GROMACS .gro file of C-alpha atoms in nm:
model
  335
    1MET     CA    1   2.106   0.079   0.898
    2LYS     CA    2   2.047  -0.261   0.703
    3LYS     CA    3   1.832  -0.235   0.397
    4HIS     CA    4   1.486  -0.421   0.424
    5ILE     CA    5   1.338  -0.639   0.172
    6SER     CA    6   1.051  -0.891   0.166
    7ILE     CA    7   1.038  -1.215  -0.030
    8PRO     CA    8   0.674  -1.224  -0.170
    9ILE     CA    9   0.491  -1.565  -0.194
   10PHE     CA   10   0.151  -1.520  -0.351
   11ILE     CA   11  -0.131  -1.741  -0.262
   12PRO     CA   12  -0.421  -1.604  -0.483
   13GLY     CA   13  -0.758  -1.646  -0.338
   14TYR     CA   14  -0.628  -1.946  -0.120
   15GLY     CA   15  -0.853  -1.964   0.197
   16CYS     CA   16  -1.082  -1.692   0.088
   17THR     CA   17  -1.438  -1.811   0.055
   18ASN     CA   18  -1.584  -1.459   0.021
   19ASP     CA   19  -1.653  -1.283  -0.304
   20CYS     CA   20  -1.562  -0.914  -0.277
   21VAL     CA   21  -1.706  -0.719  -0.566
   22PHE     CA   22  -1.371  -0.591  -0.685
   23CYS     CA   23  -1.159  -0.904  -0.633
   24ASN     CA   24  -0.982  -1.129  -0.890
   25GLN     CA   25  -0.679  -1.247  -0.704
   26LYS     CA   26  -0.524  -1.442  -1.003
   27THR     CA   27  -0.541  -1.115  -1.202
   28ILE     CA   28  -0.415  -0.879  -0.924
   29THR     CA   29  -0.113  -1.085  -0.817
   30GLY     CA   30  -0.035  -1.230  -1.169
   31VAL     CA   31  -0.033  -1.571  -1.017
   32ALA     CA   32  -0.272  -1.853  -1.148
   33LYS     CA   33  -0.235  -2.108  -0.891
   34ASN     CA   34  -0.115  -2.159  -0.526
   35PRO     CA   35   0.261  -2.271  -0.479
   36SER     CA   36   0.341  -2.616  -0.344
   37SER     CA   37   0.561  -2.636  -0.032
   38ALA     CA   38   0.862  -2.733  -0.276
   39GLU     CA   39   0.787  -2.428  -0.480
   40VAL     CA   40   0.792  -2.203  -0.179
   41TYR     CA   41   1.125  -2.352  -0.060
   42LYS     CA   42   1.283  -2.299  -0.415
   43LEU     CA   43   1.142  -1.955  -0.442
   44ILE     CA   44   1.297  -1.846  -0.116
   45GLU     CA   45   1.629  -2.006  -0.197
   46THR     CA   46   1.638  -1.826  -0.543
   47TRP     CA   47   1.556  -1.492  -0.379
   48LEU     CA   48   1.837  -1.540  -0.129
   49THR     CA   49   2.101  -1.605  -0.390
   50SER     CA   50   2.100  -1.246  -0.478
   51VAL     CA   51   2.078  -1.104  -0.151
   52ASP     CA   52   2.369  -1.025   0.084
   53THR     CA   53   2.199  -1.110   0.421
   54THR     CA   54   2.484  -0.951   0.619
   55LYS     CA   55   2.375  -0.604   0.494
   56THR     CA   56   2.008  -0.672   0.437
   57LYS     CA   57   1.714  -0.747   0.683
   58VAL     CA   58   1.492  -1.006   0.503
   59GLU     CA   59   1.154  -1.114   0.587
   60ILE     CA   60   0.915  -1.377   0.411
   61ALA     CA   61   0.588  -1.244   0.315
   62PHE     CA   62   0.259  -1.440   0.226
   63PHE     CA   63   0.045  -1.226   0.010
   64GLY     CA   64  -0.253  -1.218  -0.214
   65GLY     CA   65  -0.485  -1.459  -0.019
   66ASN     CA   66  -0.641  -1.506   0.323
   67PHE     CA   67  -0.350  -1.671   0.513
   68LEU     CA   68  -0.554  -1.761   0.826
   69GLY     CA   69  -0.835  -1.893   0.619
   70ILE     CA   70  -0.651  -2.191   0.498
   71SER     CA   71  -0.629  -2.513   0.678
   72LYS     CA   72  -0.393  -2.540   0.991
   73LYS     CA   73  -0.193  -2.795   0.805
   74SER     CA   74  -0.136  -2.573   0.519
   75GLN     CA   75  -0.056  -2.264   0.740
   76ASN     CA   76   0.191  -2.492   0.931
   77ASP     CA   77   0.345  -2.632   0.615
   78TYR     CA   78   0.423  -2.281   0.473
   79LEU     CA   79   0.529  -2.137   0.799
   80THR     CA   80   0.759  -2.441   0.877
   81ILE     CA   81   0.937  -2.367   0.539
   82ALA     CA   82   0.982  -2.014   0.622
   83GLU     CA   83   1.099  -2.105   0.963
   84GLU     CA   84   1.385  -2.313   0.838
   85PHE     CA   85   1.535  -1.989   0.691
   86VAL     CA   86   1.488  -1.797   0.995
   87LYS     CA   87   1.678  -2.072   1.200
   88GLN     CA   88   1.956  -2.052   0.939
   89LYS     CA   89   1.964  -1.679   1.005
   90LYS     CA   90   1.907  -1.590   0.655
   91VAL     CA   91   1.579  -1.456   0.720
   92SER     CA   92   1.481  -1.246   1.019
   93SER     CA   93   1.090  -1.272   1.026
   94ILE     CA   94   0.772  -1.385   0.862
   95ARG     CA   95   0.463  -1.184   0.767
   96PHE     CA   96   0.131  -1.246   0.591
   97SER     CA   97  -0.192  -1.078   0.501
   98THR     CA   98  -0.540  -1.206   0.595
   99ARG     CA   99  -0.892  -1.103   0.646
  100PRO     CA  100  -1.006  -0.942   0.965
  101ASP     CA  101  -1.275  -1.200   1.060
  102THR     CA  102  -0.990  -1.483   1.042
  103ILE     CA  103  -0.826  -1.325   1.356
  104THR     CA  104  -0.903  -1.544   1.645
  105ALA     CA  105  -0.725  -1.648   1.962
  106GLU     CA  106  -0.707  -2.001   1.824
  107ASN     CA  107  -0.540  -1.888   1.496
  108LEU     CA  108  -0.301  -1.662   1.670
  109ASP     CA  109  -0.198  -1.923   1.929
  110ASN     CA  110  -0.105  -2.151   1.634
  111ILE     CA  111   0.115  -1.902   1.442
  112SER     CA  112   0.269  -1.794   1.769
  113ASN     CA  113   0.484  -2.106   1.735
  114PHE     CA  114   0.666  -1.943   1.446
  115SER     CA  115   0.862  -1.633   1.385
  116VAL     CA  116   0.571  -1.422   1.268
  117LYS     CA  117   0.627  -1.053   1.320
  118THR     CA  118   0.366  -0.863   1.124
  119ILE     CA  119   0.008  -0.939   1.040
  120GLU     CA  120  -0.156  -0.718   0.780
  121ILE     CA  121  -0.548  -0.709   0.764
  122GLY     CA  122  -0.740  -0.591   0.474
  123VAL     CA  123  -0.976  -0.376   0.635
  124GLN     CA  124  -1.047  -0.170   0.306
  125SER     CA  125  -1.291   0.053   0.474
  126MET     CA  126  -1.421   0.119   0.828
  127ASP     CA  127  -1.758   0.214   0.708
  128ASP     CA  128  -2.029  -0.061   0.739
  129GLU     CA  129  -2.219   0.082   0.438
  130VAL     CA  130  -1.929   0.068   0.214
  131LEU     CA  131  -1.832  -0.280   0.326
  132THR     CA  132  -2.170  -0.413   0.264
  133ALA     CA  133  -2.187  -0.277  -0.083
  134SER     CA  134  -1.846  -0.415  -0.156
  135GLY     CA  135  -1.936  -0.769  -0.056
  136ARG     CA  136  -1.676  -0.780   0.208
  137GLY     CA  137  -1.849  -1.021   0.434
  138HIS     CA  138  -1.714  -0.847   0.757
  139SER     CA  139  -1.802  -0.531   0.959
  140ALA     CA  140  -1.587  -0.245   1.067
  141GLN     CA  141  -1.631  -0.383   1.427
  142ASP     CA  142  -1.477  -0.709   1.307
  143SER     CA  143  -1.179  -0.513   1.191
  144GLU     CA  144  -1.155  -0.339   1.523
  145ASN     CA  145  -1.191  -0.642   1.723
  146ALA     CA  146  -0.901  -0.802   1.498
  147THR     CA  147  -0.675  -0.518   1.559
  148LYS     CA  148  -0.712  -0.551   1.943
  149LEU     CA  149  -0.623  -0.915   1.941
  150ILE     CA  150  -0.324  -0.879   1.701
  151LEU     CA  151  -0.169  -0.613   1.935
  152GLN     CA  152  -0.259  -0.811   2.246
  153TYR     CA  153  -0.057  -1.097   2.108
  154GLY     CA  154   0.237  -0.872   2.040
  155PHE     CA  155   0.250  -0.858   1.662
  156THR     CA  156   0.320  -0.556   1.456
  157LEU     CA  157  -0.014  -0.436   1.296
  158GLY     CA  158  -0.068  -0.350   0.933
  159MET     CA  159  -0.383  -0.237   0.781
  160GLN     CA  160  -0.472  -0.206   0.408
  161THR     CA  161  -0.729   0.057   0.287
  162MET     CA  162  -0.898   0.113  -0.047
  163VAL     CA  163  -1.044   0.425  -0.199
  164GLY     CA  164  -1.316   0.451  -0.458
  165LEU     CA  165  -1.515   0.154  -0.332
  166PRO     CA  166  -1.900   0.129  -0.393
  167LEU     CA  167  -2.088   0.393  -0.182
  168ASP     CA  168  -1.735   0.526  -0.068
  169ASN     CA  169  -1.631   0.916  -0.095
  170ALA     CA  170  -1.340   1.113   0.014
  171LYS     CA  171  -1.483   1.187   0.361
  172LYS     CA  172  -1.539   0.819   0.417
  173SER     CA  173  -1.185   0.719   0.312
  174LEU     CA  174  -1.029   0.980   0.511
  175PHE     CA  175  -1.230   0.849   0.819
  176THR     CA  176  -1.097   0.505   0.747
  177ALA     CA  177  -0.742   0.645   0.762
  178LYS     CA  178  -0.799   0.818   1.082
  179LYS     CA  179  -0.947   0.488   1.234
  180ILE     CA  180  -0.634   0.298   1.116
  181ILE     CA  181  -0.418   0.533   1.300
  182GLU     CA  182  -0.637   0.536   1.605
  183LEU     CA  183  -0.628   0.142   1.610
  184GLY     CA  184  -0.252   0.129   1.640
  185ALA     CA  185  -0.138   0.026   1.279
  186LYS     CA  186   0.221   0.075   1.225
  187GLU     CA  187   0.217   0.010   0.857
  188THR     CA  188  -0.050   0.042   0.575
  189ARG     CA  189  -0.107  -0.009   0.201
  190ILE     CA  190  -0.339   0.236   0.011
  191TYR     CA  191  -0.506   0.099  -0.310
  192PRO     CA  192  -0.744   0.276  -0.559
  193VAL     CA  193  -1.019   0.052  -0.675
  194LEU     CA  194  -0.978  -0.076  -1.017
  195VAL     CA  195  -1.248  -0.246  -1.217
  196ILE     CA  196  -1.088  -0.594  -1.321
  197LYS     CA  197  -1.210  -0.850  -1.565
  198ASN     CA  198  -1.428  -1.121  -1.427
  199THR     CA  199  -1.534  -0.939  -1.113
  200GLU     CA  200  -1.875  -0.834  -0.995
  201LEU     CA  201  -1.754  -0.492  -1.016
  202GLU     CA  202  -1.723  -0.532  -1.376
  203SER     CA  203  -2.078  -0.623  -1.420
  204LEU     CA  204  -2.197  -0.336  -1.195
  205TYR     CA  205  -1.975  -0.106  -1.421
  206HIS     CA  206  -2.118  -0.219  -1.752
  207LYS     CA  207  -2.475  -0.185  -1.597
  208GLY     CA  208  -2.401   0.174  -1.500
  209LEU     CA  209  -2.436   0.086  -1.125
  210TYR     CA  210  -2.084   0.180  -1.041
  211THR     CA  211  -1.847   0.459  -1.153
  212PRO     CA  212  -1.476   0.434  -1.076
  213LEU     CA  213  -1.259   0.727  -0.980
  214SER     CA  214  -1.066   0.909  -1.249
  215ILE     CA  215  -0.695   0.929  -1.207
  216GLU     CA  216  -0.731   1.287  -1.088
  217GLU     CA  217  -1.010   1.208  -0.850
  218ALA     CA  218  -0.807   0.915  -0.707
  219ILE     CA  219  -0.492   1.132  -0.656
  220LEU     CA  220  -0.695   1.402  -0.465
  221GLN     CA  221  -0.835   1.146  -0.238
  222VAL     CA  222  -0.529   0.952  -0.155
  223ALA     CA  223  -0.299   1.268  -0.111
  224PRO     CA  224  -0.453   1.385   0.218
  225ILE     CA  225  -0.448   1.018   0.336
  226VAL     CA  226  -0.078   0.998   0.267
  227LEU     CA  227  -0.005   1.301   0.452
  228LEU     CA  228  -0.214   1.186   0.743
  229PHE     CA  229  -0.022   0.861   0.763
  230ASN     CA  230   0.308   1.037   0.740
  231GLN     CA  231   0.221   1.288   1.008
  232ASN     CA  232   0.130   0.989   1.246
  233ASN     CA  233   0.419   0.778   1.176
  234VAL     CA  234   0.242   0.501   0.992
  235LYS     CA  235   0.474   0.346   0.752
  236ILE     CA  236   0.319   0.334   0.393
  237LEU     CA  237   0.440   0.024   0.230
  238LYS     CA  238   0.266   0.072  -0.104
  239VAL     CA  239   0.032   0.336  -0.278
  240GLY     CA  240  -0.140   0.184  -0.586
  241LEU     CA  241  -0.108  -0.171  -0.730
  242HIS     CA  242   0.214  -0.296  -0.865
  243PRO     CA  243   0.270  -0.217  -1.232
  244SER     CA  244   0.128  -0.494  -1.437
  245GLU     CA  245   0.178  -0.572  -1.800
  246ALA     CA  246  -0.161  -0.708  -1.836
  247TYR     CA  247  -0.302  -0.370  -1.706
  248ALA     CA  248  -0.081  -0.167  -1.944
  249GLU     CA  249  -0.199  -0.371  -2.239
  250GLY     CA  250  -0.543  -0.349  -2.142
  251LYS     CA  251  -0.606  -0.717  -2.116
  252ASP     CA  252  -0.752  -0.732  -1.759
  253LEU     CA  253  -0.811  -0.372  -1.662
  254ILE     CA  254  -1.172  -0.266  -1.755
  255ALA     CA  255  -1.161   0.081  -1.604
  256GLY     CA  256  -1.040   0.282  -1.316
  257PRO     CA  257  -0.748   0.500  -1.187
  258TYR     CA  258  -0.449   0.264  -1.284
  259HIS     CA  259  -0.106   0.430  -1.335
  260PRO     CA  260   0.236   0.246  -1.292
  261SER     CA  261   0.364   0.550  -1.134
  262PHE     CA  262   0.052   0.631  -0.912
  263HIS     CA  263   0.246   0.684  -0.583
  264GLU     CA  264   0.475   0.932  -0.765
  265LEU     CA  265   0.166   1.119  -0.895
  266VAL     CA  266   0.037   1.140  -0.532
  267LEU     CA  267   0.353   1.286  -0.398
  268SER     CA  268   0.376   1.537  -0.684
  269GLU     CA  269   0.027   1.656  -0.591
  270ILE     CA  270   0.128   1.679  -0.226
  271TRP     CA  271   0.420   1.898  -0.314
  272LYS     CA  272   0.200   2.110  -0.552
  273GLN     CA  273  -0.035   2.198  -0.277
  274ARG     CA  274   0.251   2.272  -0.032
  275ILE     CA  275   0.429   2.501  -0.275
  276GLN     CA  276   0.088   2.666  -0.393
  277LYS     CA  277   0.013   2.741  -0.020
  278ALA     CA  278   0.370   2.885   0.029
  279LEU     CA  279   0.325   3.119  -0.260
  280LEU     CA  280  -0.021   3.261  -0.173
  281ASN     CA  281   0.108   3.604  -0.091
  282ASN     CA  282   0.402   3.603  -0.320
  283SER     CA  283   0.438   3.900  -0.572
  284ASN     CA  284   0.770   3.821  -0.705
  285LYS     CA  285   0.788   3.685  -1.065
  286GLN     CA  286   1.125   3.499  -1.055
  287ILE     CA  287   1.157   3.242  -0.777
  288LYS     CA  288   1.407   2.978  -0.679
  289ILE     CA  289   1.298   2.673  -0.481
  290LEU     CA  290   1.546   2.481  -0.268
  291VAL     CA  291   1.464   2.121  -0.193
  292HIS     CA  292   1.638   1.816  -0.020
  293PRO     CA  293   1.770   1.589  -0.305
  294LYS     CA  294   1.541   1.306  -0.202
  295ASP     CA  295   1.241   1.527  -0.269
  296ILE     CA  296   1.350   1.716  -0.581
  297ASN     CA  297   1.169   1.495  -0.825
  298TYR     CA  298   0.839   1.516  -0.647
  299ALA     CA  299   0.873   1.893  -0.600
  300ILE     CA  300   0.935   1.927  -0.983
  301GLY     CA  301   0.630   1.698  -1.034
  302TYR     CA  302   0.576   1.385  -1.232
  303GLY     CA  303   0.699   1.454  -1.585
  304GLY     CA  304   0.783   1.810  -1.478
  305SER     CA  305   0.410   1.886  -1.401
  306ASN     CA  306   0.455   2.120  -1.094
  307ARG     CA  307   0.738   2.316  -1.280
  308ASN     CA  308   0.514   2.358  -1.600
  309TRP     CA  309   0.242   2.465  -1.370
  310LEU     CA  310   0.452   2.735  -1.187
  311LYS     CA  311   0.589   2.850  -1.522
  312ASN     CA  312   0.231   2.963  -1.614
  313GLN     CA  313   0.242   3.187  -1.335
  314PHE     CA  314   0.603   3.320  -1.314
  315ASP     CA  315   0.850   3.452  -1.547
  316LYS     CA  316   1.121   3.228  -1.407
  317VAL     CA  317   1.116   2.926  -1.179
  318VAL     CA  318   1.429   2.732  -1.086
  319PHE     CA  319   1.434   2.407  -0.856
  320VAL     CA  320   1.759   2.346  -0.677
  321SER     CA  321   1.865   2.032  -0.495
  322ASP     CA  322   2.020   2.132  -0.177
  323GLU     CA  323   2.144   1.877   0.103
  324ASN     CA  324   2.137   2.167   0.349
  325ILE     CA  325   1.753   2.170   0.329
  326TYR     CA  326   1.591   1.895   0.570
  327PRO     CA  327   1.397   1.632   0.408
  328ASP     CA  328   1.031   1.707   0.353
  329LYS     CA  329   1.100   2.090   0.381
  330PHE     CA  330   1.173   2.356   0.118
  331THR     CA  331   1.269   2.720   0.084
  332ILE     CA  332   1.150   2.969  -0.165
  333ASN     CA  333   1.396   3.251  -0.263
  334ILE     CA  334   1.370   3.549  -0.495
  335LEU     CA  335   1.596   3.539  -0.805
   0.00000   0.00000   0.00000
């Protein structure tokens, strides 16, 4: 099976006339301006110099903005460049992210002339109260209508969700995840809300009108959502924002559950809960946990957290990497 990569092209805020309370695309993407056509072409060329296209399936991805909100000319200019690489068989397909309320038959007719395979829509929540409080400017019904059109036109559907939005809670976030599955998404991204500099959320935070999730709260909210998506074969493309130097140094991040290895923290929590459940009726003090190699780090836990937790309860705990164990499964033996 070929490896898969996306060549990311960021168009921060381009085409988006809405001001969501959490959004500062320049800060989130690390890109200050929108690329010219020549810059896009050069960027794709540069990426391809380090990719063996005979062994890698490559797609071009337009992220960070509201792709169908930009002018038809700009859409076509960007897509025409991407299409050149598809025709050269260096790239297999194109994808982009956009707002649900830009999904119209007219817009989809236009992009159908290009090799667009996947459309991601940022639904963020399927709760209207949360959407209104977050300044999203669209309803849950808008998102539902968008999914139907995307699927009707034969595109692969991706849906992005956020946890920790204003007026959101664990129950509402889980409801959103269930709706994403129900509406036919094949891919998703999960983002905990961060308070970013120069956003409306920053102002609400300083006024005491918004409290972000802690790292622990975010992990506990995201863990069951990850499990739900995995159980329903919805591919998770990303959990948490990309690591950012500006966040790590505290330049742009005001508050919120940011961690450069957030996804790993979530997977560690999932494994902790699974092991904890399996050990409920265990009375032995020395145990050996056998795990498939791909899962061993998550089973042990980020920074050894799960192993340390177990060592507080057992005299001896040993984790063993065993290829005979199926992925996502484990066996507990007595030492």
